[in-house]
CSV table of C-alpha atoms in Angstrom, one decimal:
chain,number,residue,atom,x,y,z
T,6,MET,CA,16.2,6.0,7.8
T,7,LYS,CA,13.3,6.4,9.9
T,8,LYS,CA,10.0,6.1,8.2
T,9,THR,CA,7.2,8.3,9.3
T,10,MET,CA,3.6,7.9,8.6
T,11,TRP,CA,0.8,10.1,9.9
T,12,VAL,CA,-3.2,8.9,9.6
T,13,VAL,CA,-5.3,11.9,10.2
T,14,LEU,CA,-9.1,11.1,9.9
T,15,GLY,CA,-11.4,14.1,10.4
T,16,ALA,CA,-11.2,17.7,11.5
T,17,VAL,CA,-13.4,18.3,14.3
T,18,LEU,CA,-13.1,16.0,17.4
T,19,VAL,CA,-10.1,13.4,18.0
T,20,LEU,CA,-11.4,10.4,19.4
T,21,SER,CA,-8.4,8.0,20.2
T,22,VAL,CA,-4.8,8.4,19.6
T,23,ALA,CA,-2.4,5.7,18.8
T,24,ALA,CA,1.5,5.3,18.1
T,25,ALA,CA,3.1,2.3,16.8
T,26,ILE,CA,5.5,1.1,14.3
T,27,ALA,CA,7.1,4.6,13.7
T,28,GLN,CA,3.7,6.0,12.9
T,29,GLU,CA,0.9,8.0,14.7
T,30,VAL,CA,-2.9,7.5,14.0
T,31,LEU,CA,-5.4,10.2,15.0
T,32,ALA,CA,-9.3,9.0,14.2
T,33,VAL,CA,-12.1,10.6,14.2
T,34,ASN,CA,-15.0,10.7,11.5
T,35,SER,CA,-15.0,9.4,8.0
T,36,ILE,CA,-12.8,12.0,5.9
T,37,GLY,CA,-9.2,12.1,6.3
T,38,TYR,CA,-5.7,12.0,5.1
T,39,ILE,CA,-2.8,10.3,5.4
T,40,LYS,CA,0.7,11.4,5.1
T,41,ARG,CA,3.9,9.8,4.3
T,42,GLU,CA,7.4,10.4,3.4
T,43,LEU,CA,8.8,9.8,0.2
T,44,PRO,CA,12.6,9.5,0.8
T,45,PRO,CA,15.6,10.9,-0.8
T,46,GLY,CA,18.3,9.4,-3.0
T,47,GLY,CA,16.1,7.6,-5.3
T,48,ASP,CA,14.8,4.9,-2.7
T,49,LEU,CA,11.4,3.2,-3.4
T,50,ILE,CA,8.3,2.8,-1.2
T,51,THR,CA,5.3,0.8,-1.7
T,52,VAL,CA,2.2,2.7,-1.6
T,53,SER,CA,-1.7,1.7,-1.4
T,54,LEU,CA,-4.5,3.8,-1.0
T,55,PRO,CA,-7.1,2.6,2.3
T,56,LEU,CA,-9.2,5.4,1.9
T,57,HIS,CA,-11.9,5.5,-0.6
T,58,SER,CA,-12.0,8.1,-3.5
T,59,MET,CA,-14.8,10.7,-2.6
T,60,THR,CA,-15.5,11.2,-6.7
T,61,ALA,CA,-15.1,7.7,-8.3
T,62,GLU,CA,-15.2,3.9,-7.8
T,63,ASN,CA,-11.4,3.7,-7.9
T,64,HIS,CA,-8.9,6.3,-7.3
T,65,VAL,CA,-7.3,7.7,-10.4
T,66,PHE,CA,-3.5,8.9,-10.3
T,67,SER,CA,-3.9,12.3,-11.6
T,68,ASN,CA,-6.5,13.0,-8.7
T,69,LEU,CA,-4.3,12.0,-5.8
T,70,SER,CA,-2.7,14.5,-3.8
T,71,LEU,CA,0.8,12.7,-4.0
T,72,SER,CA,0.4,13.1,-7.7
T,73,GLY,CA,1.1,16.9,-7.6
T,74,GLU,CA,3.3,16.5,-4.2
T,75,ALA,CA,6.0,14.5,-6.1
T,76,LEU,CA,8.9,16.2,-7.4
T,77,ALA,CA,9.9,16.2,-11.2
T,78,GLY,CA,12.3,13.4,-11.5
T,79,SER,CA,9.9,10.8,-9.3
T,80,VAL,CA,9.2,7.6,-10.8
T,81,VAL,CA,5.8,5.6,-10.4
T,82,SER,CA,5.7,2.0,-11.2
T,83,PHE,CA,2.1,0.2,-11.2
T,84,TRP,CA,1.9,-3.9,-11.3
T,85,ASP,CA,-0.1,-5.0,-14.4
T,86,GLU,CA,-1.3,-8.6,-13.1
T,87,ALA,CA,-2.5,-9.5,-16.5
T,88,GLY,CA,0.9,-8.8,-18.1
T,89,GLN,CA,3.1,-9.8,-15.3
T,90,GLN,CA,5.1,-6.7,-15.6
T,91,TRP,CA,5.5,-3.1,-14.4
T,92,VAL,CA,4.3,-0.1,-16.2
T,93,GLY,CA,4.5,3.6,-15.1
T,94,GLY,CA,6.6,6.6,-16.0
T,95,THR,CA,8.9,9.6,-14.9
T,96,LYS,CA,7.4,13.2,-14.0
T,97,HIS,CA,9.1,15.6,-15.7
T,98,ALA,CA,9.6,19.2,-14.8
T,99,ARG,CA,7.9,20.8,-17.9
T,100,ASN,CA,5.3,18.3,-18.7
T,101,GLY,CA,4.6,16.4,-15.4
T,102,TRP,CA,3.5,12.9,-15.5
T,103,PRO,CA,2.8,10.9,-18.7
T,104,ASP,CA,-0.7,10.3,-20.1
T,105,ASN,CA,-0.7,6.6,-19.1
T,106,VAL,CA,0.3,7.5,-15.4
T,107,LEU,CA,-2.3,10.2,-15.1
T,108,THR,CA,-5.0,8.0,-16.2
T,109,GLN,CA,-3.9,5.0,-14.1
T,110,GLN,CA,-6.6,3.6,-11.8
T,111,ILE,CA,-5.8,1.9,-8.4
T,112,ALA,CA,-7.8,0.0,-6.9
T,113,SER,CA,-8.4,-0.7,-2.9
T,114,GLY,CA,-6.0,-3.5,-1.6
T,115,GLU,CA,-3.2,-3.2,-4.3
T,116,PHE,CA,0.0,-1.1,-4.2
T,117,PHE,CA,2.5,0.7,-6.4
T,118,PHE,CA,6.1,1.8,-6.4
T,119,LEU,CA,7.2,5.3,-5.9
T,120,LYS,CA,10.6,6.8,-6.1
T,121,GLY,CA,11.8,10.3,-5.7
T,122,PRO,CA,14.5,11.8,-7.4
T,123,ILE,CA,17.8,10.3,-7.2
T,124,ALA,CA,19.2,13.9,-6.8
T,125,ALA,CA,16.6,14.6,-3.7
T,126,THR,CA,18.8,15.1,-0.3
T,127,GLU,CA,15.7,15.7,1.9
T,128,PRO,CA,12.5,13.4,2.0
T,129,THR,CA,9.5,14.7,0.2
T,130,GLU,CA,6.0,14.7,2.2
T,131,ILE,CA,3.2,13.4,0.4
T,132,THR,CA,-0.6,12.8,1.2
T,133,ILE,CA,-3.3,10.3,0.8
T,134,THR,CA,-6.7,12.0,0.9
T,135,GLY,CA,-10.3,10.3,1.2
T,136,GLU,CA,-12.9,8.6,3.1
T,137,LEU,CA,-12.4,6.3,5.6
T,138,PRO,CA,-13.8,2.7,4.6
T,139,ASN,CA,-17.0,1.9,6.6
T,140,GLU,CA,-17.7,-1.5,4.8
T,141,THR,CA,-17.9,-4.7,7.3
T,142,THR,CA,-15.5,-6.7,4.9
T,143,GLN,CA,-13.6,-5.8,1.8
T,144,ALA,CA,-12.4,-8.5,-0.8
T,145,ARG,CA,-8.9,-8.2,-2.6
T,146,SER,CA,-8.7,-10.4,-5.5
T,147,THR,CA,-5.2,-12.4,-6.5
T,148,PRO,CA,-4.3,-14.0,-9.7
T,149,GLY,CA,-3.2,-17.4,-8.1
T,150,SER,CA,-1.8,-20.1,-10.4
T,151,GLY,CA,1.7,-18.9,-9.7
T,152,ALA,CA,1.2,-15.5,-10.7
T,153,LEU,CA,2.4,-12.4,-8.7
T,154,GLY,CA,-0.4,-10.3,-6.9
T,155,SER,CA,-0.4,-6.7,-5.9
T,156,MET,CA,-1.7,-6.8,-2.3
T,157,ALA,CA,-2.4,-4.5,0.5
T,158,ASN,CA,-4.9,-3.8,3.3
T,159,PRO,CA,-7.7,-2.0,2.0
T,160,TYR,CA,-8.6,-0.7,5.3
T,161,PRO,CA,-6.0,1.9,6.7
T,162,ALA,CA,-4.8,-0.3,9.8
T,163,ASP,CA,-1.6,-2.4,10.3
T,164,PHE,CA,-1.8,-6.2,10.5
T,165,VAL,CA,0.5,-9.1,11.1
T,166,PHE,CA,0.5,-11.2,8.3
T,167,GLY,CA,0.7,-14.5,10.2
T,168,THR,CA,-2.8,-13.5,11.7
T,169,SER,CA,-4.5,-12.6,8.6
T,170,SER,CA,-6.7,-15.2,6.3
T,171,LEU,CA,-4.6,-14.6,3.4
T,172,ALA,CA,-1.7,-16.4,5.2
T,173,SER,CA,-3.8,-19.2,6.6
T,174,ASN,CA,-5.9,-19.7,3.4
T,175,ALA,CA,-2.8,-19.6,0.9
T,176,THR,CA,-1.7,-22.9,-0.6
T,177,ALA,CA,1.4,-24.7,0.3
T,178,GLY,CA,4.3,-23.7,-1.9
T,179,SER,CA,2.7,-20.1,-2.1
T,180,VAL,CA,5.4,-17.1,-1.8
T,181,VAL,CA,5.1,-13.8,-0.3
T,182,SER,CA,7.6,-10.8,-0.5
T,183,PHE,CA,7.5,-7.7,1.6
T,184,TRP,CA,9.7,-4.8,0.6
T,185,ASP,CA,12.1,-3.6,3.2
T,186,ALA,CA,12.3,0.3,2.5
T,187,ASN,CA,15.2,0.7,4.8
T,188,GLU,CA,17.3,-1.9,2.9
T,189,GLN,CA,15.9,-1.6,-0.4
T,190,ILE,CA,15.4,-5.2,-0.8
T,191,TRP,CA,12.7,-7.8,-0.8
T,192,VAL,CA,12.2,-10.2,2.1
T,193,GLY,CA,9.5,-13.0,2.5
T,194,GLY,CA,9.4,-16.7,2.3
T,195,THR,CA,7.4,-19.9,1.2
T,196,LYS,CA,4.3,-21.7,2.7
T,197,HIS,CA,5.6,-25.5,3.2
T,198,ALA,CA,2.8,-28.2,3.6
T,199,ARG,CA,4.2,-29.3,6.9
T,200,ASN,CA,5.7,-26.3,8.7
T,201,GLY,CA,3.6,-23.5,6.9
T,202,TRP,CA,5.2,-20.0,6.6
T,203,PRO,CA,8.7,-19.3,8.2
T,204,ALA,CA,8.8,-17.5,11.1
T,205,ASN,CA,9.8,-14.4,9.6
T,206,VAL,CA,7.0,-14.1,7.7
T,207,VAL,CA,4.5,-15.2,10.2
T,208,THR,CA,5.5,-12.1,12.5
T,209,GLN,CA,5.9,-9.7,9.4
T,210,VAL,CA,4.1,-6.3,10.3
T,211,VAL,CA,2.3,-4.7,7.0
T,212,THR,CA,1.7,-1.1,8.1
T,213,ALA,CA,-1.1,1.0,6.8
T,214,THR,CA,-0.7,2.2,3.2
T,215,GLU,CA,2.2,-0.4,2.6
T,216,GLY,CA,1.9,-3.5,0.3
T,217,PHE,CA,3.3,-6.6,-0.9
T,218,PHE,CA,3.5,-9.5,-3.3
T,219,LEU,CA,1.6,-12.8,-3.1
T,220,LYS,CA,2.3,-15.6,-5.4
T,221,GLU,CA,-0.6,-17.9,-4.5
T,222,ALA,CA,0.4,-21.5,-5.8
T,223,GLY,CA,-2.9,-22.6,-6.3
T,224,THR,CA,-6.6,-21.2,-6.7
T,225,VAL,CA,-7.0,-19.2,-3.9
T,226,THR,CA,-7.7,-16.1,-5.5
T,227,GLN,CA,-9.8,-13.9,-2.9
T,228,TRP,CA,-8.9,-12.3,0.5
T,229,THR,CA,-11.5,-11.1,2.7
T,230,VAL,CA,-10.8,-8.7,5.0
T,231,ASP,CA,-12.6,-7.7,8.1
T,232,LYS,CA,-12.9,-3.9,9.2
T,233,PRO,CA,-10.5,-3.7,12.2
T,234,TYR,CA,-12.3,-0.8,13.9
T,235,THR,CA,-15.4,0.0,15.0
T,236,TRP,CA,-15.9,3.6,14.0
T,237,PRO,CA,-17.3,5.8,12.4
């Protein structure tokens, strides 16, 4: 299945166009939207929100465009780092999403799972809206001490995992897991004291709005990310 993602920022003047990794990015001013496809057949995708909410410090699920766009029968799962477990619920035709899902807050730099209805035969277009981050750096915390942390780029840009400070600063024995949406499996590997990360991990591209798990073996609990663009 071919993955499609559009990132459109602003609506007045297009400054640049770049196509890569089966996606296209058009950039202008600080307000924009990102389009993703929720695959048919109940397949899972990871979703992160690298555009700031224009109404609150964190995004609230009920305020997201994708909350309304997801069809009845869709399932959302959020990672509870404190409990080290999934929480979430199913959207029903009559009552919509459960209350705990509607009030769920999602921070910049974390991801959640979204699954469309098993009976769906065509992909569903979903939209992420918000304000382009203009901070010079953003930080994302991870629990450390062998616990799983939900991670994602807090900026709307692709990055290669092996070139990130998260990869270089991770303690030997740490494990990273990336979701392969095509095969519907986890892929990744462990960082070793002598050889570092495996080759497949070093070259792994994490695309904008996708997430991954990091199981930090030690006490490195913060990932500081530099803004990867000069605009706006």
